[in-house]
Coordinates of N, CA and C and ligand atoms in Angstrom, one line a residue:
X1 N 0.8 -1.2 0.0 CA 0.0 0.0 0.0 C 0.9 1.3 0.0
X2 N 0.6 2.3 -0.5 CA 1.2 3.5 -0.6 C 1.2 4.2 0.3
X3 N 2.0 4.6 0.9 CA 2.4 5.6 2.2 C 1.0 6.6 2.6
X4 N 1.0 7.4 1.9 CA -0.1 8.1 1.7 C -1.1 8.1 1.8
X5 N -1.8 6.3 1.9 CA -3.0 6.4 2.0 C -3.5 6.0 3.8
X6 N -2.1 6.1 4.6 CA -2.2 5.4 5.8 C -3.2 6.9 6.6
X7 N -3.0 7.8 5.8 CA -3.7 8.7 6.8 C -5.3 8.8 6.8
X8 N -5.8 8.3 6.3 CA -7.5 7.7 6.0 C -7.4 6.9 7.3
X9 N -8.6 7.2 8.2 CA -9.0 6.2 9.5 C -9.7 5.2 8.9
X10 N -10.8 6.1 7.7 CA -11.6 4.7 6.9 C -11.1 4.3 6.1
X11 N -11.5 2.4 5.4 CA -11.2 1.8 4.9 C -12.6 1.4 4.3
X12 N -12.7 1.0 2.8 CA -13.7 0.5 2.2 C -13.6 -1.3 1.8
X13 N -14.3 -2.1 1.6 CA -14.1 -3.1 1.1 C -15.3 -3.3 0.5
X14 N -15.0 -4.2 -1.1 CA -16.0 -4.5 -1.8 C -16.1 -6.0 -1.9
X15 N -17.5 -6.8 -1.9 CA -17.1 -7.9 -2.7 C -17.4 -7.8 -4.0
X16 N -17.2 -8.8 -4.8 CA -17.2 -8.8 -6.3 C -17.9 -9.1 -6.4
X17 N -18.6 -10.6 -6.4 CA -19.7 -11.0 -7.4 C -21.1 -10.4 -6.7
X18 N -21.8 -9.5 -8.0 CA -23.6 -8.9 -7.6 C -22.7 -8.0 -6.4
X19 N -21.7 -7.2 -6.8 CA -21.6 -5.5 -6.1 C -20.8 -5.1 -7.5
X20 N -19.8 -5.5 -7.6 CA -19.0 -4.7 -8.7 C -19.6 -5.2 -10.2
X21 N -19.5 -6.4 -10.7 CA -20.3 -7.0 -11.4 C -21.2 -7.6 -11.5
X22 N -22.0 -7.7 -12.3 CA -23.2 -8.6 -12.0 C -23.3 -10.7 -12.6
X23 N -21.9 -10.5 -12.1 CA -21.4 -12.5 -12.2 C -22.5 -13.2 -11.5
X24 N -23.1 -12.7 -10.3 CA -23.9 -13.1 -9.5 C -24.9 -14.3 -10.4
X25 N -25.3 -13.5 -11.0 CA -26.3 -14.3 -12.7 C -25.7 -15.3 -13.5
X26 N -24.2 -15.2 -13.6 CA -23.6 -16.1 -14.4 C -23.7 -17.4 -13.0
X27 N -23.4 -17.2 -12.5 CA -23.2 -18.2 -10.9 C -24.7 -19.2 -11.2
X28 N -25.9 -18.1 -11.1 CA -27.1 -18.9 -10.9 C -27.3 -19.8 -12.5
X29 N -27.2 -19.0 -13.4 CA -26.9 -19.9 -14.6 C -26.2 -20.8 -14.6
X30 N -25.1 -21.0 -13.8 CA -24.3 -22.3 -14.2 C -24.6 -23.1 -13.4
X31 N -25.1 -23.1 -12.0 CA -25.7 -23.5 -11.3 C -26.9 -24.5 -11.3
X32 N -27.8 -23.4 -12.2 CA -29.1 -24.4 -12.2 C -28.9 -25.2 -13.6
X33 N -28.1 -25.0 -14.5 CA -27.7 -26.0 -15.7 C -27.0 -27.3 -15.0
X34 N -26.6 -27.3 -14.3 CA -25.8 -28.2 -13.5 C -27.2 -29.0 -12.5
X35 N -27.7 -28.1 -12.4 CA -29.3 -29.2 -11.1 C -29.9 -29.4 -12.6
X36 N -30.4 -28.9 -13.2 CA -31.3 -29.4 -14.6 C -30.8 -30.3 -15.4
X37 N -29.2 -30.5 -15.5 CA -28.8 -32.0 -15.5 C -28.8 -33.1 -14.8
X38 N -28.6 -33.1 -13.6 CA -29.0 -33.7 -12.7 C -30.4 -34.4 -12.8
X39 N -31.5 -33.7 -13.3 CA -33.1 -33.9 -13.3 C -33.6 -33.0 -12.2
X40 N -33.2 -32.3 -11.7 CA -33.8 -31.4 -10.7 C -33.8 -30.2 -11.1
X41 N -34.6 -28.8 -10.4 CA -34.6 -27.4 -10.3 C -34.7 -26.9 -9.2
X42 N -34.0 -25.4 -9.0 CA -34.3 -24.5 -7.8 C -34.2 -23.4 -8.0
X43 N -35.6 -22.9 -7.2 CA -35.6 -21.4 -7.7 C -34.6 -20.2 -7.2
X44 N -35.0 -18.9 -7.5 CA -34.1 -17.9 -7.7 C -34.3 -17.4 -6.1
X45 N -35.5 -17.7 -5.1 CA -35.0 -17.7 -3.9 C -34.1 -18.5 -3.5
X46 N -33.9 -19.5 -3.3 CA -32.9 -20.9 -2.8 C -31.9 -20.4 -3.3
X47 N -31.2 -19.4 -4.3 CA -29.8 -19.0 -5.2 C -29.8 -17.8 -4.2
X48 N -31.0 -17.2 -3.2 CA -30.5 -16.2 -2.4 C -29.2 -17.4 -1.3
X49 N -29.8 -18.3 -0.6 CA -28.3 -18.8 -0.1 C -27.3 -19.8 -0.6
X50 N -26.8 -19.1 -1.8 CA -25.6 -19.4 -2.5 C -24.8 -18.6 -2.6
X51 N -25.3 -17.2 -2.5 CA -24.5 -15.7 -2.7 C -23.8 -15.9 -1.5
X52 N -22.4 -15.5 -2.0 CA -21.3 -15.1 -0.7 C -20.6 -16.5 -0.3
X53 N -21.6 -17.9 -0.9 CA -21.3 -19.0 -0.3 C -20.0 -19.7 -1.1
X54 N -19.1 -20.7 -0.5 CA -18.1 -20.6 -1.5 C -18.3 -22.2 -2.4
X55 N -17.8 -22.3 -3.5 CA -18.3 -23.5 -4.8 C -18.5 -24.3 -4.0
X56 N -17.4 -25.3 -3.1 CA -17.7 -26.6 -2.6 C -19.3 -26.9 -1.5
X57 N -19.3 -25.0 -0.5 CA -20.4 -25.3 0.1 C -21.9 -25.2 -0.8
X58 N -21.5 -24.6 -2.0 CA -22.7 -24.0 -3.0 C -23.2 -25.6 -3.0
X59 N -22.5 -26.4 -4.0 CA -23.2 -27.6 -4.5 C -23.0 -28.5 -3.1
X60 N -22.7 -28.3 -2.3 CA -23.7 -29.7 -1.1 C -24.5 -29.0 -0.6
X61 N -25.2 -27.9 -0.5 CA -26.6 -27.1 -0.4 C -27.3 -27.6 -2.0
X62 N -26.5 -27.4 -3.1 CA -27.8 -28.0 -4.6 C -28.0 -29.2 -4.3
X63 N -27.3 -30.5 -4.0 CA -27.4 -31.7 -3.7 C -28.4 -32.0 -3.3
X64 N -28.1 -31.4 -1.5 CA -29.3 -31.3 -0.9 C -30.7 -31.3 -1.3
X65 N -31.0 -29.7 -2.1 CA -32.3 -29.5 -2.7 C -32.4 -30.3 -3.3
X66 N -31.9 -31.2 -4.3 CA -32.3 -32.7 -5.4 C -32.6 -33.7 -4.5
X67 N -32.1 -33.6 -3.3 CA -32.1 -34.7 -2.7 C -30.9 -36.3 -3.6
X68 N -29.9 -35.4 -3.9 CA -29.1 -36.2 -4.4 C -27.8 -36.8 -3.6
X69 N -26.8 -37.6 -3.8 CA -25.7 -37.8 -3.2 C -24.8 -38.1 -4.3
X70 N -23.4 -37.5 -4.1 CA -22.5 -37.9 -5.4 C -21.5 -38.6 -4.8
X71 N -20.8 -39.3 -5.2 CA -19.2 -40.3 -5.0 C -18.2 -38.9 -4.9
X72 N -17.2 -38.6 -4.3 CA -15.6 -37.3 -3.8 C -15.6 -37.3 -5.5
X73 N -15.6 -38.4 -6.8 CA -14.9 -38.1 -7.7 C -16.2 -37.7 -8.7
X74 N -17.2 -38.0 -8.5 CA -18.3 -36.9 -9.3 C -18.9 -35.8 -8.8
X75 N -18.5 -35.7 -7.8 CA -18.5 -34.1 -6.9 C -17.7 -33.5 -7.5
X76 N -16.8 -33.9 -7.3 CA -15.0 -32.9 -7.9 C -15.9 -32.2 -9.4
X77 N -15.6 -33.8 -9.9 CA -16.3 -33.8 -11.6 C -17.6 -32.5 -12.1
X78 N -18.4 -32.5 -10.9 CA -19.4 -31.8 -11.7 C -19.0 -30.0 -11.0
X79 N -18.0 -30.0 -10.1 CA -17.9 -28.7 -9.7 C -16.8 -27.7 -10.7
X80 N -15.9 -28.6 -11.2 CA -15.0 -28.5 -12.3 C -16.1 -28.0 -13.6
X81 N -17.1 -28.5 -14.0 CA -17.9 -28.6 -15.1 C -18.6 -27.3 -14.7
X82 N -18.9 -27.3 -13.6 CA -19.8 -25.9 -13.7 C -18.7 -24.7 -13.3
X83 N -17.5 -24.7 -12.7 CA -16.8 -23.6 -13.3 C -16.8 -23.4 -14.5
X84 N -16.2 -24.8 -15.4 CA -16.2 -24.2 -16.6 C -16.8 -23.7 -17.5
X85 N -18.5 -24.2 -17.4 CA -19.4 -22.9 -17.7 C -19.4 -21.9 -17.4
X86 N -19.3 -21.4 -16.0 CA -19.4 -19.7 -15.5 C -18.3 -19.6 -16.1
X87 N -16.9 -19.8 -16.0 CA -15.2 -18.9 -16.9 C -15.7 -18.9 -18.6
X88 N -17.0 -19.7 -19.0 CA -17.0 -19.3 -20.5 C -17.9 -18.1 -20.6
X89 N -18.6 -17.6 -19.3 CA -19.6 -16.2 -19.3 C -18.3 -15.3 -19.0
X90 N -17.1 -15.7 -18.3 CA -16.4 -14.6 -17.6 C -15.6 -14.1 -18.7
X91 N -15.2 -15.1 -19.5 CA -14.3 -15.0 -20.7 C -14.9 -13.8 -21.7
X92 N -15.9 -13.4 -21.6 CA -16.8 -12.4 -22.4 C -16.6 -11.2 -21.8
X93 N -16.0 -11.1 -20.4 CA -16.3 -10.1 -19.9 C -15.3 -8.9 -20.2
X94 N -15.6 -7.8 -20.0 CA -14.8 -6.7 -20.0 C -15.0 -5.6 -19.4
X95 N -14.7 -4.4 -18.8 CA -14.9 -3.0 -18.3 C -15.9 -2.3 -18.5
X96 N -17.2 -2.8 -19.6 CA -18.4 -2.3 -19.4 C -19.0 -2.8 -18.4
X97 N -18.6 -4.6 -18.1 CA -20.0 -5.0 -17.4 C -19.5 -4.4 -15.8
X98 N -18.9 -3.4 -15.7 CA -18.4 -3.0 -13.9 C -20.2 -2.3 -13.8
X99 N -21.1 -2.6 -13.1 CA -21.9 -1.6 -12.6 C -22.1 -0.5 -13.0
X100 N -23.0 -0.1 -13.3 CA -23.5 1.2 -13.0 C -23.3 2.2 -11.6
X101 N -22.5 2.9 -11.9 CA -22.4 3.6 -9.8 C -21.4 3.5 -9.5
X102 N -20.6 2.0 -9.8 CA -19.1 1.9 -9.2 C -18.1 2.6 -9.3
X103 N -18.1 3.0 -10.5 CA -16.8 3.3 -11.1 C -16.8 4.7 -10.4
X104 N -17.6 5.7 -9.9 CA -17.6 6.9 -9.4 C -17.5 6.7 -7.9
X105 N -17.9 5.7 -7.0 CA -17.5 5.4 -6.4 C -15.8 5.4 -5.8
X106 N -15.0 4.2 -6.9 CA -13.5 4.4 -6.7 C -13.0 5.3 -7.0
X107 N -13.3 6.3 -8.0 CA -13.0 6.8 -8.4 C -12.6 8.3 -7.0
X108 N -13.6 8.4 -6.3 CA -13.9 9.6 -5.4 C -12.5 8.9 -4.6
X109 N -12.5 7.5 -4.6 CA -11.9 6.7 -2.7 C -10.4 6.9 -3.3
X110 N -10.5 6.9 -4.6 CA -8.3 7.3 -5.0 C -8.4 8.6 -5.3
X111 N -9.1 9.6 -5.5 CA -8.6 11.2 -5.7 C -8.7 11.5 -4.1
X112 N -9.5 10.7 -3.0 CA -9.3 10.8 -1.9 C -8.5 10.2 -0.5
X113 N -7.6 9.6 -1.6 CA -6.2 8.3 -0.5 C -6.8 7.9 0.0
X114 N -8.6 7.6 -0.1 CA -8.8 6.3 1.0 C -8.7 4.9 0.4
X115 N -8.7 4.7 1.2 CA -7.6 2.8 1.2 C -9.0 1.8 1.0
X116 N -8.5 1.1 -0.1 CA -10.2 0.2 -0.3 C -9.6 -1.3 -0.8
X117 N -10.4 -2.3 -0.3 CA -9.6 -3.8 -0.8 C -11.0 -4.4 -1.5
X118 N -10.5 -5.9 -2.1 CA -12.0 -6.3 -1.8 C -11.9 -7.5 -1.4
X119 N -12.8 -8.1 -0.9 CA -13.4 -9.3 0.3 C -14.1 -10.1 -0.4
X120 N -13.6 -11.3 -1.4 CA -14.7 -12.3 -2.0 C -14.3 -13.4 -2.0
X121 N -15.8 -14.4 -2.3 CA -15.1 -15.6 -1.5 C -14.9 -16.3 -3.0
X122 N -14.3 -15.4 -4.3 CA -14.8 -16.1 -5.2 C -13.0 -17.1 -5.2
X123 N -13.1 -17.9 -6.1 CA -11.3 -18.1 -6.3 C -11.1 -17.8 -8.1
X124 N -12.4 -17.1 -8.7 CA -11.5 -16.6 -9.9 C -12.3 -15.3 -9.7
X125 N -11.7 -14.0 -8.7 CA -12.1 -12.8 -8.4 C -10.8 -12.5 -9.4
X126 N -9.7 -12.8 -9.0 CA -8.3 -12.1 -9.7 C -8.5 -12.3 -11.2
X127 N -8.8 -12.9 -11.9 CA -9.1 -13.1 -13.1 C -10.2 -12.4 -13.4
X128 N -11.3 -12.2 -12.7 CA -12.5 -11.4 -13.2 C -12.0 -9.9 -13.1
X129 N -11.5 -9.6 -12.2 CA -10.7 -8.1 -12.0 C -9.6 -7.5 -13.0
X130 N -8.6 -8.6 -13.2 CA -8.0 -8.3 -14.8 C -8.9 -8.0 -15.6
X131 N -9.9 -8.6 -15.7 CA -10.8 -8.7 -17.3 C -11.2 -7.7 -17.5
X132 N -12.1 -6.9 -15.9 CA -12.3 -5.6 -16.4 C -11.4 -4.4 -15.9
X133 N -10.2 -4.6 -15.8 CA -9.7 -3.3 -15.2 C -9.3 -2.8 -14.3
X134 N -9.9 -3.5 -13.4 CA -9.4 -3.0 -11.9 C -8.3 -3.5 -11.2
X135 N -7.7 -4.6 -11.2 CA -6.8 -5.3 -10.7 C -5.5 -4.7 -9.8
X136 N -5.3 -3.8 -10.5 CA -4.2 -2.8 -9.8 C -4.8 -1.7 -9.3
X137 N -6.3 -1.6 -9.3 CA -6.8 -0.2 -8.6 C -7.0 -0.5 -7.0
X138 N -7.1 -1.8 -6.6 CA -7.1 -2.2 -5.0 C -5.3 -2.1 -4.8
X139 N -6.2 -1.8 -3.0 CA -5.0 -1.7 -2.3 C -4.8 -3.2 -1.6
X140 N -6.0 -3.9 -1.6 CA -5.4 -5.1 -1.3 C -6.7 -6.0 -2.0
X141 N -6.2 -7.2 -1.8 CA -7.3 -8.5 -2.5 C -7.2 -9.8 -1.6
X142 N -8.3 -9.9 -0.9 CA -8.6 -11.2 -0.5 C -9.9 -12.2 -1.3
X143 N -9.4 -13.1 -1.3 CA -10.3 -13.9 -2.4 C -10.5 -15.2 -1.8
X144 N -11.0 -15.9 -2.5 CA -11.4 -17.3 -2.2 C -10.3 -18.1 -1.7
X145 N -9.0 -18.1 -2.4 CA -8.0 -18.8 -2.3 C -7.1 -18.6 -0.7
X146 N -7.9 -17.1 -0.2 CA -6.8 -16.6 0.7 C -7.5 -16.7 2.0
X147 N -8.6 -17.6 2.0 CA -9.4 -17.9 3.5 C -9.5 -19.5 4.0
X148 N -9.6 -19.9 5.2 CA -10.5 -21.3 5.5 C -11.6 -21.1 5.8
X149 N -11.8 -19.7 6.1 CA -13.2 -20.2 6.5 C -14.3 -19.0 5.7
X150 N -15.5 -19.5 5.4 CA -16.2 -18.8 4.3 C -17.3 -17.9 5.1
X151 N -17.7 -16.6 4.2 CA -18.8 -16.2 4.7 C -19.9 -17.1 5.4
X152 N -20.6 -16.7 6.2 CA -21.3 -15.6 7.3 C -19.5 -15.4 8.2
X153 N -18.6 -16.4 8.4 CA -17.4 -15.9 9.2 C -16.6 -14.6 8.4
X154 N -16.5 -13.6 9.3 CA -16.0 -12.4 9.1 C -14.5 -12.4 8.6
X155 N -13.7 -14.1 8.5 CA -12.3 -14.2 8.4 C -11.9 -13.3 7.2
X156 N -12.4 -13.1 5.6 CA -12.4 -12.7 5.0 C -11.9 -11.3 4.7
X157 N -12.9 -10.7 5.6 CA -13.1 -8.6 5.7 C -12.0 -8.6 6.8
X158 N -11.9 -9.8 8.0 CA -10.4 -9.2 8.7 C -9.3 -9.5 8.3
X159 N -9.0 -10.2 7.5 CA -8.0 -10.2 6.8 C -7.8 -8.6 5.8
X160 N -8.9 -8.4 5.0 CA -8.6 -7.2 4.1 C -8.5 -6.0 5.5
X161 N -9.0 -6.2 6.8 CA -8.9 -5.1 6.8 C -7.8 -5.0 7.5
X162 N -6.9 -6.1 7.5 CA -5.7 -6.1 8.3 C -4.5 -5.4 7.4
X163 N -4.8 -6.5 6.0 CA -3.8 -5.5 4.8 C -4.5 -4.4 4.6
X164 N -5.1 -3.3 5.1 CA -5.3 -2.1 4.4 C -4.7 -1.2 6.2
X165 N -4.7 -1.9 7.0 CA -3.9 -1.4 8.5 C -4.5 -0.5 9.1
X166 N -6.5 -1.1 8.6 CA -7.5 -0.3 9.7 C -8.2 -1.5 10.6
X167 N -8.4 -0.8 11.6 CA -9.5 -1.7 12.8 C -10.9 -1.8 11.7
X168 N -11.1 -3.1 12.4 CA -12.2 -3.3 11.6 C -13.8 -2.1 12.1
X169 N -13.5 -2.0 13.7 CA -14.7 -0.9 13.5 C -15.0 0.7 12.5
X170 N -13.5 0.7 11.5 CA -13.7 1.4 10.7 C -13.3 1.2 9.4
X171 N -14.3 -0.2 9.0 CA -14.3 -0.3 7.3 C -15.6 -0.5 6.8
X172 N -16.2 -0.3 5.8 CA -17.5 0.1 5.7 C -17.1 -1.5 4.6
X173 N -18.3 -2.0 4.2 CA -18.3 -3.5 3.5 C -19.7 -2.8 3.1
X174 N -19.5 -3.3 1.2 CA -20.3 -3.3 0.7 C -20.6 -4.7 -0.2
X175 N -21.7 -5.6 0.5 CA -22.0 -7.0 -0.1 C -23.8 -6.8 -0.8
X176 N -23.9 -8.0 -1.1 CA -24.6 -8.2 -2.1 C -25.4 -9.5 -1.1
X177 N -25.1 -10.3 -0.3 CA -25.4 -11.4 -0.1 C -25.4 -11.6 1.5
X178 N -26.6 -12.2 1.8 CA -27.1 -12.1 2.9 C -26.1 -13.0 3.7
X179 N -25.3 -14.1 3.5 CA -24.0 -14.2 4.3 C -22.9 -13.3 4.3
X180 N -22.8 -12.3 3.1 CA -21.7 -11.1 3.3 C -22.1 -10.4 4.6
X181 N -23.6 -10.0 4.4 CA -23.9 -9.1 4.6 C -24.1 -9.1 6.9
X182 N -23.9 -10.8 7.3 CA -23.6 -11.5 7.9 C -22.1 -11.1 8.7
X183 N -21.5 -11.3 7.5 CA -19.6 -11.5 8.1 C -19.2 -10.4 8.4
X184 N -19.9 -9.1 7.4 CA -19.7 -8.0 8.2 C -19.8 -7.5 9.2
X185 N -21.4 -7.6 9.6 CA -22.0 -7.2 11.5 C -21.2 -8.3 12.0
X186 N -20.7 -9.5 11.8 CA -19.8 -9.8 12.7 C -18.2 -9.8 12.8
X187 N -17.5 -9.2 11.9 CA -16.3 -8.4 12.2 C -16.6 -7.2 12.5
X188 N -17.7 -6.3 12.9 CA -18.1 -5.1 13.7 C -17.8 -4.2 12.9
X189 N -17.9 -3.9 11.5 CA -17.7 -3.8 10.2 C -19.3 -2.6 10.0
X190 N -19.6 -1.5 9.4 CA -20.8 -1.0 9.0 C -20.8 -1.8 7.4
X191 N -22.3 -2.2 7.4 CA -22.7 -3.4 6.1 C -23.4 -2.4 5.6
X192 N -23.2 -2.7 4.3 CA -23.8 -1.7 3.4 C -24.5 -2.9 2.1
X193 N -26.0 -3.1 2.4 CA -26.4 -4.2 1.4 C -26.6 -3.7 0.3
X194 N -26.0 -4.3 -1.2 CA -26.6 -3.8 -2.5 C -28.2 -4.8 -2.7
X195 N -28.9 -4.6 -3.1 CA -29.9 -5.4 -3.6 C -31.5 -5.5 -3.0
X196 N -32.1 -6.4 -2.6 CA -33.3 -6.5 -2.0 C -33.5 -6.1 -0.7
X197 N -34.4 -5.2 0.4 CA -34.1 -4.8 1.0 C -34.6 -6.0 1.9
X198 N -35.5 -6.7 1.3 CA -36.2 -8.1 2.6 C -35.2 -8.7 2.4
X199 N -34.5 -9.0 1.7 CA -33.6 -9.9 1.5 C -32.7 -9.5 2.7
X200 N -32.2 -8.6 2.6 CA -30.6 -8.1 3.3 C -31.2 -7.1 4.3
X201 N -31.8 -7.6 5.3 CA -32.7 -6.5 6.3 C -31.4 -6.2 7.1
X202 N -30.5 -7.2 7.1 CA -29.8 -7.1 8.8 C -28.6 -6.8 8.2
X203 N -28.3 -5.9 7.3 CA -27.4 -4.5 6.7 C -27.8 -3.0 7.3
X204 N -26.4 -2.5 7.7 CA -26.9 -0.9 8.1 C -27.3 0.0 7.7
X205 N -27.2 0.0 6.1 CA -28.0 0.4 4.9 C -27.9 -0.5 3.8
X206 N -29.5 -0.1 3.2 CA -29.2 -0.9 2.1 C -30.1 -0.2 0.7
X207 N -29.4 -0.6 -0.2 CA -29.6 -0.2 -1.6 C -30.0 -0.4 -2.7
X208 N -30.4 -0.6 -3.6 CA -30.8 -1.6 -5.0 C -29.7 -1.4 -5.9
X209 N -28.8 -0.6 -5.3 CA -27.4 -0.5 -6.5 C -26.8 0.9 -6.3
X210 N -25.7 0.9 -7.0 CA -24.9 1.8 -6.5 C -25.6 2.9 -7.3
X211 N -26.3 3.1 -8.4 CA -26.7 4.7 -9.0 C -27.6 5.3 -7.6
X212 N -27.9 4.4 -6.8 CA -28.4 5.5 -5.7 C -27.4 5.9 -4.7
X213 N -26.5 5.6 -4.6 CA -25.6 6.1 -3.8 C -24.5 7.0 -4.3
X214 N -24.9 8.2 -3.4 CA -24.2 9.4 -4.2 C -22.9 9.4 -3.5
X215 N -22.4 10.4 -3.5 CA -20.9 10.8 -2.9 C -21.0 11.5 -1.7
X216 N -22.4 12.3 -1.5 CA -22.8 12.5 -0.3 C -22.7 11.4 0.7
X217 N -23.1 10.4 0.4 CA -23.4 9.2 1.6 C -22.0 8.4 1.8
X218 N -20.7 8.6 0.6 CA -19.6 8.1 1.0 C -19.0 9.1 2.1
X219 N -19.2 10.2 1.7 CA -19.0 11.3 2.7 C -19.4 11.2 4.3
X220 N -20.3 10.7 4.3 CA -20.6 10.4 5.6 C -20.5 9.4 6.0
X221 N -20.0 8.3 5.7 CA -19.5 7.2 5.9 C -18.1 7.3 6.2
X222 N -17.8 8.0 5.9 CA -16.0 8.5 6.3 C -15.9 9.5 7.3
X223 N -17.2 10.3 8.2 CA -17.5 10.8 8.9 C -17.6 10.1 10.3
X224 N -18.3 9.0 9.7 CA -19.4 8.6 10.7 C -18.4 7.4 11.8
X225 N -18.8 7.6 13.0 CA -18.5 7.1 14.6 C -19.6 6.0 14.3
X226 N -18.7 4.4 14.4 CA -19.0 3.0 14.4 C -19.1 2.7 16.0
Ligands
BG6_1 C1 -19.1 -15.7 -4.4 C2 -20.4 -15.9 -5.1 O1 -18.7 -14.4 -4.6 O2 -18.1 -16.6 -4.8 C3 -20.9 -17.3 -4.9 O3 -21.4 -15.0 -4.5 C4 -19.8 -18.3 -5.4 O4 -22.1 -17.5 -5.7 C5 -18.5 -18.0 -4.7 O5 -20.1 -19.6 -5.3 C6 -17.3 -18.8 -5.1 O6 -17.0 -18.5 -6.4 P1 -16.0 -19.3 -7.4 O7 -15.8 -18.3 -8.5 O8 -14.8 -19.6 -6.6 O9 -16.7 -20.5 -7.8
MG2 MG1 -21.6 -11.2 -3.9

């Protein structure tokens, strides 16, 4: 991290999938092609607790709903297969699909030296972040690869907020997913939910996306006594 940004008390962290991009969709598509093989389906509530959740625990929760059981070597087999579906959506991707909202977002947090990482439990976040551009705009990256333990556990956001060298009662997390949205209020973290607001009630604000959130409200987030 650059010298300069140590003088910021606040720290931002973002997760990736359904905050920065909207992968979130590619996830449930590859997901339910993978139960529809199977001979089963589940709907777009049940894909609310898969967000934030990481691949191995995603499909022994789809199993589950099929009421299916696989052998360690067609487990592996079908989790391998549905990556490689979602990396053939990611492979398309580029610097338009960043959100609507975001990009003025970072943009304000580097003309203003505050320190921002991001917190996902994906393990191809680094690859999706080259694809569109950002990859060098974080000050730090914790990913799928760099945790044991997965959302609703907060291990994730205190690790980022460790490399960015703020206490966690002052990093603001903005998730998508009602176990993010979880890991935050428990590293003592202010949660900032993107999306439904029944969905993500137990966020300290919440949003349908970042075009509603102005620069005002980053402002006072960088104000504001946690
Ligand atoms: C999270 C997504 O960001 O990453 C989950 O919300 C996904 O849906 C998880 O299962 C793990 O992602 P990946 O890319 O490692 O399979
Ligand atoms: Mg997410």
């Amino acid at each position: 991290m650059t010298q300069h940004k140590m003088n910021s008390d606040k720290a931002f962290i973002f997760d990736l999938d359904g905050v920065i991009v909207d992968t979130a969709k590619f996830h449930f598509l590859a997901w339910r092609k993978l139960a529809n093989d199977l001979g089963f389906d589940f709907t777009e509530e049940q894909n609310e607790q898969l967000k934030g959740v990481s691949r191995i625990e995603s499909l022994k929760k789809i199993l589950k709903w099929g009421n299916m059981e696989l052998s360690e070597e067609e487990f592996n087999s079908q989790m391998a297969r549905k990556n490689e579906n979602y990396l053939s959506c990611v492979d398309e991707m580029d610097n338009a699909e960043i959100l609507p909202g975001v990009s003025k977002v970072f943009e304000y947090l580097m003309e203003h030296n505050i320190p921002f990482a991001l917190g996902s439990a994906s393990k191809n976040a680094r690859t999706i972040l080259k694809k569109i551009d950002l990859y060098k705009k974080f000050d730090a990256i914790v990913d799928g690869t760099d945790v044991s333990k997965a959302k609703p556990d907060p291990e994730v956001f205190l690790i980022a907020a460790e490399k960015l060298n703020t206490a966690p009662e002052n990093c603001v997390v903005f998730e998508d997913s009602v176990a993010g949205v979880q890991a935050a209020n428990a590293g003592k973290m202010t949660s900032i939910g993107i999306g439904d607001q029944k969905v993500l009630h137990e966020a300290d604000y919440i949003f349908s996306d970042f075009t509603e959130i102005d620069i005002e409200f980053i402002k006072k987030l960088l104000r504001k006594e946690k």
